[in-house]
């Protein structure tokens, strides 16, 4: 793959169209979470690199925002084609660096490429309006214009699609970008930027600063007056801090933060279908997705049938390296995550929960090099347990019984988060009633994949601000200019 050479030399910083090491010369190791082996090194950027990236993005803004939507669309279309041509290499890199099974990595690359093609098309549909004025001899019109330089900060769990979900609409709108990826997945970020480079995105339009120390780099981006927009995907705690810092220069902000999705299974649902759906979406990416269910509410009369199927499916899940065939449970990203799984299970059991399957670290000799936690089902989960409110971000399914619809809605809404929710029922009226009552940004009705480049993704409450995907996704990078004209 064209991007290979800079990985070996740790020149993973990309500024003004050129790959280079950190100005300090510092590097950090990138590890394979499945076995702890070294995958390569990345440039350890600091304030000086961040400042150079902002300067490049600011200098490129005038010319990029002055291109036609058709020129920008052509760049994005080329990037889409290149990303699909390199899909297998990108997926293998992602599995090595992040740990997800290869099949899931292939799906993510396709999802990531979708944003490039969808926003290539949407670039051409950035319309303004004419507005009737109450005054004779007077007219109003509006223009949509790019907000300026964008600072983008992304997480490790979806290391390629979280980048295109931001960069594609930003470029389509005419913005320039400085991106700081997660420290666990800088090589995936570099490979995406190589795609953009090879697609002919002009120098300075996209800039990448890899670092093992996000604070100082983040502060340069957030304190810069030239940067007019922060787009962040990551945890609620970090998002809240960055939001406060961005307020000092009154930046536009979009935040895609943590989740604690409720998964509601009503007595009229098909228990096999619901249990299969839960097994797939709860253990997606080893439970390390923001839309993973974190509490499973099952109407009491369906509980036994539901649990039979669920436990059977979960015990059959194979853990291991994502490169191995038939593996559906990859490693957790690090030891801190392992410690959180162990703490949440211990705390739940101390407060009366039952472990139906899993519940502990897997210690098979071939799994020793990584952090593998057994896919777990807990029952009898109550609000006294940490897991009831705290995001798990791992392969644990806590199950709670309920008796009626009103109670289920109240329990589902009893969280500070508000990203995804799932409802399983065969009753159309109930499906709509419950969906309307759920205070979440995304609801899947008998559906575990309510996501697409064409659809607005995002949360309410502590899950974030703004939407990514769909027409709403490009609005985040546009200002509306009102023009009044006296004739
Ligand atoms: P994280 O710890 O919040 O990190 C996210 C990004 O922020 C990383 O690039 C991190 O850099 C950076 N960062 C941390 N502190 C910073 C600072 N002071 N200044 C500037 N940047 C800083 O989250 P994560 O563990 O990578 O991701 C998991 C979280 O993301 C979960 O809560 C999940 O729900 C959420 N998520 C949400 C969505 C969504 O669409 N709503 C999608 C995916 C994930 P380092 O890596 O160097 O620490």
Coordinates of C-alpha atoms and ligand atoms in Angstrom, one line a residue:
X1 CA 0.0 0.0 0.0
X2 CA 1.2 3.5 -0.8
X3 CA 1.1 4.5 2.9
X4 CA 3.5 1.9 4.0
X5 CA 6.8 3.8 4.0
X6 CA 5.9 6.5 6.5
X7 CA 4.8 3.9 9.0
X8 CA 8.3 2.4 9.3
X9 CA 9.9 5.8 9.6
X10 CA 7.3 7.1 12.1
X11 CA 6.6 10.1 9.8
X12 CA 2.9 9.9 10.6
X13 CA 2.5 13.7 10.9
X14 CA 1.0 15.1 7.7
X15 CA 1.2 18.9 7.3
X16 CA 0.8 21.0 4.2
X17 CA 0.8 18.0 1.9
X18 CA 4.0 16.4 3.3
X19 CA 4.7 13.4 5.7
X20 CA 7.2 14.2 8.4
X21 CA 8.3 13.1 11.9
X22 CA 7.5 15.2 15.0
X23 CA 9.5 18.4 15.2
X24 CA 11.0 17.1 18.4
X25 CA 11.9 13.8 16.7
X26 CA 9.9 11.9 19.4
X27 CA 8.1 8.7 18.5
X28 CA 5.8 6.3 20.3
X29 CA 5.1 2.6 19.8
X30 CA 1.9 1.3 18.4
X31 CA 0.8 -2.1 19.7
X32 CA -1.4 -4.9 18.5
X33 CA -3.9 -5.4 21.3
X34 CA -4.5 -9.0 20.4
X35 CA -1.0 -10.1 21.5
X36 CA 0.9 -7.0 22.7
X37 CA 3.3 -7.2 19.8
X38 CA 4.8 -4.0 18.3
X39 CA 3.1 -3.0 15.0
X40 CA 5.2 0.1 14.3
X41 CA 5.9 3.6 15.6
X42 CA 4.1 6.9 15.2
X43 CA 5.4 10.5 15.4
X44 CA 4.8 11.9 18.8
X45 CA 3.6 15.4 17.9
X46 CA 3.5 18.3 20.3
X47 CA 2.5 22.0 20.4
X48 CA 4.9 23.0 17.6
X49 CA 3.5 20.4 15.2
X50 CA -0.1 21.4 16.1
X51 CA 0.7 25.1 15.5
X52 CA 2.3 24.2 12.1
X53 CA -0.8 22.2 11.2
X54 CA -3.2 25.0 12.1
X55 CA -1.1 27.5 10.1
X56 CA -1.2 25.2 7.1
X57 CA -5.0 24.7 7.4
X58 CA -5.5 28.4 7.8
X59 CA -3.4 29.3 4.8
X60 CA -5.2 26.7 2.6
X61 CA -8.7 27.9 3.6
X62 CA -9.0 30.8 1.2
X63 CA -8.2 28.7 -1.9
X64 CA -10.1 25.5 -0.8
X65 CA -13.2 27.4 0.2
X66 CA -13.0 29.2 -3.2
X67 CA -13.1 26.0 -5.3
X68 CA -16.3 24.9 -6.8
X69 CA -18.4 22.3 -5.1
X70 CA -17.8 20.2 -8.2
X71 CA -14.0 20.3 -7.7
X72 CA -14.3 19.3 -4.1
X73 CA -16.7 16.6 -5.0
X74 CA -14.2 15.2 -7.5
X75 CA -11.5 14.9 -4.8
X76 CA -13.9 13.1 -2.5
X77 CA -15.0 10.7 -5.2
X78 CA -11.4 9.9 -6.0
X79 CA -10.8 9.3 -2.3
X80 CA -13.9 7.0 -2.2
X81 CA -12.5 4.9 -5.1
X82 CA -9.1 4.7 -3.6
X83 CA -10.4 3.7 -0.2
X84 CA -12.4 0.9 -1.7
X85 CA -9.3 -0.2 -3.8
X86 CA -7.3 -0.4 -0.6
X87 CA -10.1 -1.8 1.5
X88 CA -8.5 -5.1 2.3
X89 CA -5.2 -3.5 3.4
X90 CA -7.0 -0.9 5.4
X91 CA -9.2 -3.6 7.1
X92 CA -6.1 -5.7 8.0
X93 CA -4.3 -2.7 9.4
X94 CA -7.4 -1.9 11.5
X95 CA -7.7 -5.5 12.8
X96 CA -4.0 -5.4 13.8
X97 CA -4.1 -2.0 15.4
X98 CA -7.5 -2.0 17.0
X99 CA -8.4 -5.7 17.4
X100 CA -11.8 -6.0 15.8
X101 CA -12.5 -9.2 13.7
X102 CA -11.5 -8.8 10.1
X103 CA -15.1 -9.1 8.9
X104 CA -16.1 -6.2 11.1
X105 CA -13.1 -4.2 9.9
X106 CA -14.1 -4.8 6.3
X107 CA -17.6 -3.5 7.1
X108 CA -16.1 -0.5 8.8
X109 CA -14.0 0.4 5.7
X110 CA -17.1 0.3 3.5
X111 CA -19.0 2.4 6.0
X112 CA -16.1 4.9 6.1
X113 CA -15.9 5.0 2.2
X114 CA -19.7 5.7 2.1
X115 CA -19.1 9.1 3.8
X116 CA -16.7 10.1 1.1
X117 CA -19.2 9.4 -1.7
X118 CA -22.3 10.6 0.1
X119 CA -20.7 14.0 0.9
X120 CA -19.2 14.2 -2.6
X121 CA -22.8 14.4 -3.7
X122 CA -24.0 16.6 -0.9
X123 CA -21.3 19.2 -1.7
X124 CA -23.4 20.1 -4.7
X125 CA -26.6 20.7 -2.7
X126 CA -25.4 23.4 -0.3
X127 CA -28.3 25.7 -1.0
X128 CA -29.2 29.2 0.3
X129 CA -32.7 30.7 0.2
X130 CA -34.5 33.9 -0.7
X131 CA -36.8 35.2 2.0
X132 CA -39.8 37.5 1.4
X133 CA -39.2 40.9 3.1
X134 CA -42.0 42.9 4.8
X135 CA -40.5 46.0 3.3
X136 CA -41.1 47.1 -0.3
X137 CA -38.0 47.6 -2.3
X138 CA -36.2 45.2 0.0
X139 CA -35.0 41.6 -0.4
X140 CA -33.4 39.0 1.8
X141 CA -31.2 36.1 0.8
X142 CA -29.1 33.6 2.7
X143 CA -25.8 32.0 1.8
X144 CA -24.2 28.9 3.3
X145 CA -20.5 29.3 3.8
X146 CA -17.8 27.1 5.4
X147 CA -17.1 27.8 9.0
X148 CA -13.3 27.9 8.5
X149 CA -10.5 25.7 9.9
X150 CA -11.9 22.6 11.7
X151 CA -10.2 20.8 14.6
X152 CA -11.2 17.1 14.6
X153 CA -10.4 14.7 17.4
X154 CA -11.3 11.0 17.0
X155 CA -11.4 7.8 19.1
X156 CA -9.8 4.4 18.6
X157 CA -12.9 2.2 18.5
X158 CA -13.9 3.1 14.9
X159 CA -10.5 4.3 13.7
X160 CA -11.3 4.9 10.0
X161 CA -15.0 5.7 9.8
X162 CA -14.9 8.3 12.6
X163 CA -12.3 10.1 10.5
X164 CA -14.3 10.2 7.2
X165 CA -17.5 10.9 9.1
X166 CA -15.9 14.3 10.0
X167 CA -13.5 15.0 7.2
X168 CA -15.8 14.2 4.3
X169 CA -18.5 16.7 5.2
X170 CA -15.9 19.3 6.3
X171 CA -14.2 19.1 2.9
X172 CA -17.5 19.1 1.0
X173 CA -18.5 22.3 2.8
X174 CA -15.2 24.0 1.9
X175 CA -13.5 23.8 5.3
X176 CA -9.9 22.8 6.0
X177 CA -9.0 20.3 8.8
X178 CA -6.5 19.5 11.5
X179 CA -7.1 16.0 12.8
X180 CA -5.7 14.5 16.0
X181 CA -6.5 10.7 16.1
X182 CA -6.5 8.5 19.1
X183 CA -3.1 7.4 20.3
X184 CA -3.9 3.7 20.0
X185 CA -4.7 4.0 16.3
X186 CA -2.4 6.5 14.6
X187 CA -1.5 4.1 11.7
X188 CA -5.1 3.8 10.6
X189 CA -5.4 7.6 10.6
X190 CA -2.2 7.9 8.5
X191 CA -3.5 5.3 6.0
X192 CA -6.7 7.4 5.6
X193 CA -4.6 10.6 5.1
X194 CA -2.6 8.7 2.5
X195 CA -5.8 8.0 0.6
X196 CA -6.7 11.7 0.8
X197 CA -3.3 12.7 -0.4
X198 CA -3.3 10.3 -3.3
X199 CA -6.8 11.5 -4.2
X200 CA -5.4 14.9 -4.8
X201 CA -6.7 16.8 -1.8
X202 CA -4.5 20.0 -2.1
X203 CA -1.7 20.7 0.4
X204 CA -2.8 22.2 3.7
X205 CA -6.5 21.2 3.3
X206 CA -6.2 18.2 5.6
X207 CA -3.5 17.9 8.3
X208 CA -2.8 15.1 10.7
X209 CA -1.0 15.4 14.1
X210 CA -0.4 12.1 15.8
X211 CA 0.6 12.2 19.5
X212 CA 0.8 10.2 22.7
X213 CA 0.0 13.3 24.8
X214 CA -3.3 14.8 23.6
X215 CA -3.5 17.6 26.1
X216 CA -1.0 20.1 24.7
X217 CA -1.9 19.4 21.1
X218 CA -5.6 19.7 21.9
X219 CA -4.9 23.0 23.8
X220 CA -3.2 24.5 20.7
X221 CA -6.2 23.6 18.5
X222 CA -8.7 24.8 21.1
X223 CA -7.0 28.1 21.9
X224 CA -6.4 29.0 18.2
X225 CA -8.6 31.9 16.9
X226 CA -8.1 30.5 13.4
X227 CA -9.8 27.3 14.3
X228 CA -13.5 28.0 14.2
X229 CA -15.0 24.6 14.8
X230 CA -14.3 21.6 17.1
X231 CA -15.7 18.2 16.1
X232 CA -15.0 15.5 18.7
X233 CA -15.9 11.9 19.1
X234 CA -14.9 10.2 22.4
X235 CA -15.9 9.9 26.0
X236 CA -18.3 12.3 27.7
X237 CA -15.7 13.3 30.3
X238 CA -13.2 14.4 27.7
X239 CA -15.9 16.0 25.5
X240 CA -17.1 18.1 28.4
X241 CA -13.6 19.4 29.0
X242 CA -13.0 20.2 25.4
X243 CA -16.3 21.9 25.1
X244 CA -15.4 24.2 28.0
X245 CA -12.1 25.0 26.4
X246 CA -13.6 25.7 23.0
X247 CA -16.0 28.1 24.6
X248 CA -13.1 30.5 25.3
X249 CA -12.8 31.3 21.6
X250 CA -16.6 30.7 21.0
X251 CA -16.1 27.9 18.5
X252 CA -18.8 25.9 16.8
X253 CA -18.8 22.5 18.5
X254 CA -20.2 19.1 17.7
X255 CA -19.7 16.3 20.2
X256 CA -20.4 12.6 19.7
X257 CA -20.0 11.2 23.2
X258 CA -20.6 8.1 25.3
X259 CA -23.8 6.1 25.4
X260 CA -25.7 3.7 27.6
X261 CA -28.2 2.2 25.2
X262 CA -31.4 0.6 26.6
X263 CA -32.6 -2.5 24.7
X264 CA -36.3 -3.1 25.4
X265 CA -37.8 -6.5 24.6
X266 CA -41.6 -6.5 25.0
X267 CA -43.7 -9.6 25.7
X268 CA -45.1 -9.6 22.2
X269 CA -41.6 -9.7 20.6
X270 CA -40.1 -12.8 19.0
X271 CA -37.6 -13.8 21.7
X272 CA -35.3 -15.6 19.3
X273 CA -35.0 -12.6 17.0
X274 CA -34.5 -10.2 19.9
X275 CA -31.9 -12.4 21.6
X276 CA -30.1 -12.8 18.2
X277 CA -30.2 -9.0 17.7
X278 CA -28.9 -8.4 21.2
X279 CA -26.1 -10.9 20.8
X280 CA -24.9 -9.1 17.6
X281 CA -25.2 -5.4 18.7
X282 CA -24.1 -5.9 22.4
X283 CA -20.9 -7.8 21.4
X284 CA -20.2 -5.7 18.3
X285 CA -16.6 -4.6 18.4
X286 CA -16.3 -6.5 21.7
X287 CA -18.9 -4.2 23.2
X288 CA -16.6 -1.2 22.4
X289 CA -19.2 0.8 20.4
X290 CA -21.1 3.9 21.6
X291 CA -24.3 2.3 20.4
X292 CA -23.8 -1.0 22.3
X293 CA -26.8 -1.8 24.6
X294 CA -25.8 -1.2 28.2
X295 CA -29.0 -2.4 29.9
X296 CA -31.4 -5.0 28.5
X297 CA -34.9 -4.7 29.7
X298 CA -37.0 -7.8 29.1
X299 CA -40.7 -8.2 29.9
X300 CA -41.0 -10.8 32.6
X301 CA -43.1 -13.4 30.7
X302 CA -40.5 -13.6 27.9
X303 CA -37.4 -13.7 30.1
X304 CA -36.8 -17.5 30.1
X305 CA -37.1 -17.9 26.4
X306 CA -35.0 -14.8 25.7
X307 CA -32.2 -15.9 28.1
X308 CA -32.1 -19.5 26.7
X309 CA -31.3 -18.2 23.2
X310 CA -29.0 -15.4 24.4
X311 CA -26.9 -17.6 26.7
X312 CA -26.6 -20.3 24.0
X313 CA -25.4 -17.7 21.5
X314 CA -23.1 -15.9 23.8
X315 CA -21.3 -19.1 25.1
X316 CA -20.7 -20.1 21.4
X317 CA -18.8 -16.9 20.7
X318 CA -15.1 -17.5 20.1
X319 CA -12.5 -15.0 21.4
X320 CA -9.2 -14.5 19.8
X321 CA -7.2 -12.5 17.3
X322 CA -9.5 -10.7 14.8
X323 CA -7.3 -12.3 12.1
X324 CA -8.5 -15.8 13.0
X325 CA -11.5 -17.2 11.2
X326 CA -14.7 -17.6 13.3
X327 CA -13.6 -15.1 16.0
X328 CA -16.3 -12.7 17.0
X329 CA -14.8 -11.4 20.3
X330 CA -11.6 -9.5 19.9
X331 CA -9.3 -8.1 22.6
X332 CA -10.2 -5.1 24.8
X333 CA -8.2 -2.1 23.9
X334 CA -6.1 -2.0 27.1
X335 CA -5.7 -3.1 30.7
X336 CA -7.7 -0.2 32.0
X337 CA -10.7 -1.5 30.1
X338 CA -10.1 -5.0 31.5
X339 CA -10.0 -3.6 35.0
X340 CA -13.3 -1.8 34.4
X341 CA -15.0 -5.1 33.2
X342 CA -13.7 -6.9 36.3
X343 CA -14.8 -4.1 38.6
X344 CA -18.3 -3.8 37.1
X345 CA -18.9 -7.6 37.3
X346 CA -17.6 -7.8 40.9
X347 CA -19.7 -4.9 42.0
X348 CA -22.8 -6.3 40.3
X349 CA -22.3 -9.7 41.9
X350 CA -21.7 -8.1 45.3
X351 CA -25.1 -6.4 44.9
X352 CA -26.9 -9.6 44.0
X353 CA -26.5 -10.0 40.2
X354 CA -26.1 -13.5 38.7
X355 CA -23.5 -14.4 36.1
X356 CA -25.1 -16.7 33.6
X357 CA -22.0 -17.0 31.4
X358 CA -18.6 -15.4 31.3
X359 CA -17.8 -12.9 34.0
X360 CA -14.0 -13.1 33.9
X361 CA -10.8 -12.7 32.0
X362 CA -10.0 -15.4 29.5
X363 CA -6.7 -17.1 30.5
X364 CA -6.2 -19.6 27.7
X365 CA -2.5 -19.7 26.8
X366 CA -3.0 -18.4 23.3
X367 CA -4.9 -15.3 24.7
X368 CA -2.2 -14.4 27.2
X369 CA -0.6 -11.5 25.1
X370 CA -3.9 -9.5 24.9
X371 CA -6.8 -8.4 27.1
X372 CA -9.6 -10.9 26.5
X373 CA -12.8 -10.8 28.6
X374 CA -15.3 -13.6 28.3
X375 CA -18.6 -12.4 26.7
X376 CA -20.9 -12.1 29.7
X377 CA -24.6 -12.2 30.6
X378 CA -25.7 -10.8 34.0
X379 CA -29.2 -11.1 35.4
X380 CA -30.9 -9.5 38.3
X381 CA -29.2 -6.1 37.6
X382 CA -30.5 -3.2 39.7
X383 CA -29.9 0.6 40.0
X384 CA -27.6 -0.1 43.0
X385 CA -25.0 -1.5 40.7
X386 CA -22.3 0.6 38.9
X387 CA -23.1 -1.0 35.5
X388 CA -26.7 0.3 35.7
X389 CA -25.5 3.8 35.0
X390 CA -21.9 3.7 34.0
X391 CA -20.9 3.1 30.4
X392 CA -19.4 -0.4 30.2
X393 CA -17.7 -0.3 26.8
X394 CA -17.0 -4.0 26.9
X395 CA -18.7 -7.4 26.4
X396 CA -21.1 -7.5 29.3
X397 CA -24.9 -7.7 28.8
X398 CA -26.8 -6.8 32.0
X399 CA -30.4 -8.0 32.0
X400 CA -33.3 -6.5 33.9
X401 CA -36.9 -7.7 34.1
X402 CA -39.9 -5.4 33.8
X403 CA -43.7 -5.7 34.1
X404 CA -45.3 -3.0 32.0
X405 CA -44.6 -0.4 29.3
X406 CA -44.6 2.6 31.5
X407 CA -42.1 1.1 33.8
X408 CA -39.9 0.1 30.9
X409 CA -39.9 3.6 29.5
X410 CA -39.1 5.1 32.9
X411 CA -36.2 2.7 33.4
X412 CA -34.8 3.2 29.9
X413 CA -34.9 7.0 30.3
X414 CA -33.2 6.8 33.7
X415 CA -29.7 7.7 32.4
X416 CA -27.8 10.9 31.7
X417 CA -26.9 9.5 28.3
X418 CA -29.1 9.6 25.2
X419 CA -27.5 8.1 22.1
X420 CA -29.1 4.9 20.9
X421 CA -32.0 2.8 22.1
X422 CA -33.6 -0.4 20.8
X423 CA -37.2 -1.6 20.9
X424 CA -38.3 -5.1 20.1
X425 CA -42.1 -5.5 19.7
X426 CA -44.5 -6.8 17.1
X427 CA -47.1 -4.1 18.0
X428 CA -46.9 -1.1 15.8
X429 CA -48.7 1.2 18.1
X430 CA -46.5 0.3 21.0
X431 CA -43.3 0.7 18.8
X432 CA -44.3 4.3 18.0
X433 CA -45.5 5.1 21.4
X434 CA -42.3 3.9 23.1
X435 CA -40.1 5.5 20.4
X436 CA -41.7 8.8 21.0
X437 CA -41.2 8.6 24.7
X438 CA -37.5 7.5 24.6
X439 CA -35.1 10.5 25.1
X440 CA -32.5 9.2 22.7
X441 CA -31.1 10.4 19.4
X442 CA -31.4 7.1 17.6
X443 CA -34.0 4.3 18.0
X444 CA -33.8 0.9 16.3
X445 CA -37.2 -0.8 16.1
X446 CA -36.6 -4.5 15.7
X447 CA -33.4 -3.3 14.2
X448 CA -29.8 -3.3 15.4
X449 CA -28.2 -1.3 12.7
X450 CA -29.8 2.1 12.6
X451 CA -26.8 3.8 11.0
X452 CA -25.8 5.0 7.5
X453 CA -23.8 7.7 5.9
X454 CA -27.1 9.1 4.7
X455 CA -28.7 9.3 8.1
X456 CA -28.2 11.7 11.0
X457 CA -26.3 10.1 13.9
X458 CA -26.0 11.7 17.3
X459 CA -27.2 11.9 20.8
X460 CA -29.2 13.9 23.3
X461 CA -28.3 14.9 26.9
X462 CA -24.7 13.8 27.8
X463 CA -24.3 11.9 24.6
X464 CA -23.5 15.0 22.7
X465 CA -24.4 17.9 20.5
X466 CA -25.0 17.9 16.7
X467 CA -25.4 15.2 14.2
X468 CA -23.0 13.4 11.8
X469 CA -24.2 11.8 8.5
X470 CA -27.0 12.9 6.2
X471 CA -27.7 16.5 5.3
X472 CA -27.4 17.5 9.0
X473 CA -23.8 16.3 9.0
X474 CA -22.7 19.0 6.5
X475 CA -24.7 21.7 8.3
X476 CA -22.3 21.4 11.2
X477 CA -19.5 22.8 8.9
X478 CA -21.6 25.7 7.5
X479 CA -22.5 29.2 8.7
X480 CA -25.6 30.9 7.4
X481 CA -25.0 34.4 6.1
X482 CA -28.0 36.7 5.9
X483 CA -27.9 39.3 3.2
X484 CA -30.3 42.2 3.2
X485 CA -30.6 44.2 -0.1
X486 CA -32.3 47.6 -0.6
X487 CA -33.3 48.0 -4.2
Ligands
LIG1 P1 -11.5 9.4 24.8 O1 -10.6 8.9 25.9 O2 -12.4 10.5 25.2 O3 -10.6 9.9 23.6 C1 -11.1 10.4 22.4 C2 -10.1 11.3 21.8 O4 -9.8 12.4 22.6 C3 -8.7 10.6 21.6 O5 -8.1 11.1 20.4 C4 -7.9 11.2 22.8 O6 -6.5 11.2 22.6 C5 -8.5 12.6 22.8 N1 -8.2 13.3 24.0 C6 -8.2 12.9 25.3 N2 -7.9 13.9 26.2 C7 -7.7 15.0 25.4 C8 -7.4 16.4 25.7 N3 -7.2 16.8 26.9 N4 -7.3 17.2 24.7 C9 -7.4 16.8 23.4 N5 -7.8 15.6 23.1 C10 -7.9 14.7 24.0 O7 -12.4 8.3 24.2 P2 -12.0 6.9 23.6 O8 -11.7 6.0 24.7 O9 -11.0 7.0 22.5 O10 -13.3 6.4 22.9 C11 -14.3 5.8 23.6 C12 -15.5 6.7 23.9 O11 -15.9 7.3 22.6 C13 -16.7 6.0 24.5 O12 -17.2 6.8 25.5 C14 -17.7 6.0 23.3 O13 -19.0 5.9 23.7 C15 -17.4 7.2 22.5 N6 -17.7 7.1 21.1 C16 -18.8 7.9 20.7 C17 -19.2 7.8 19.4 C18 -20.4 8.6 18.9 O14 -20.6 8.7 17.7 N7 -21.2 9.1 19.8 C19 -18.5 7.0 18.5 C20 -17.4 6.3 18.9 C21 -17.0 6.4 20.3 P3 -5.7 9.9 23.2 O15 -6.1 8.7 22.5 O16 -4.3 10.3 22.9 O17 -6.0 9.9 24.7

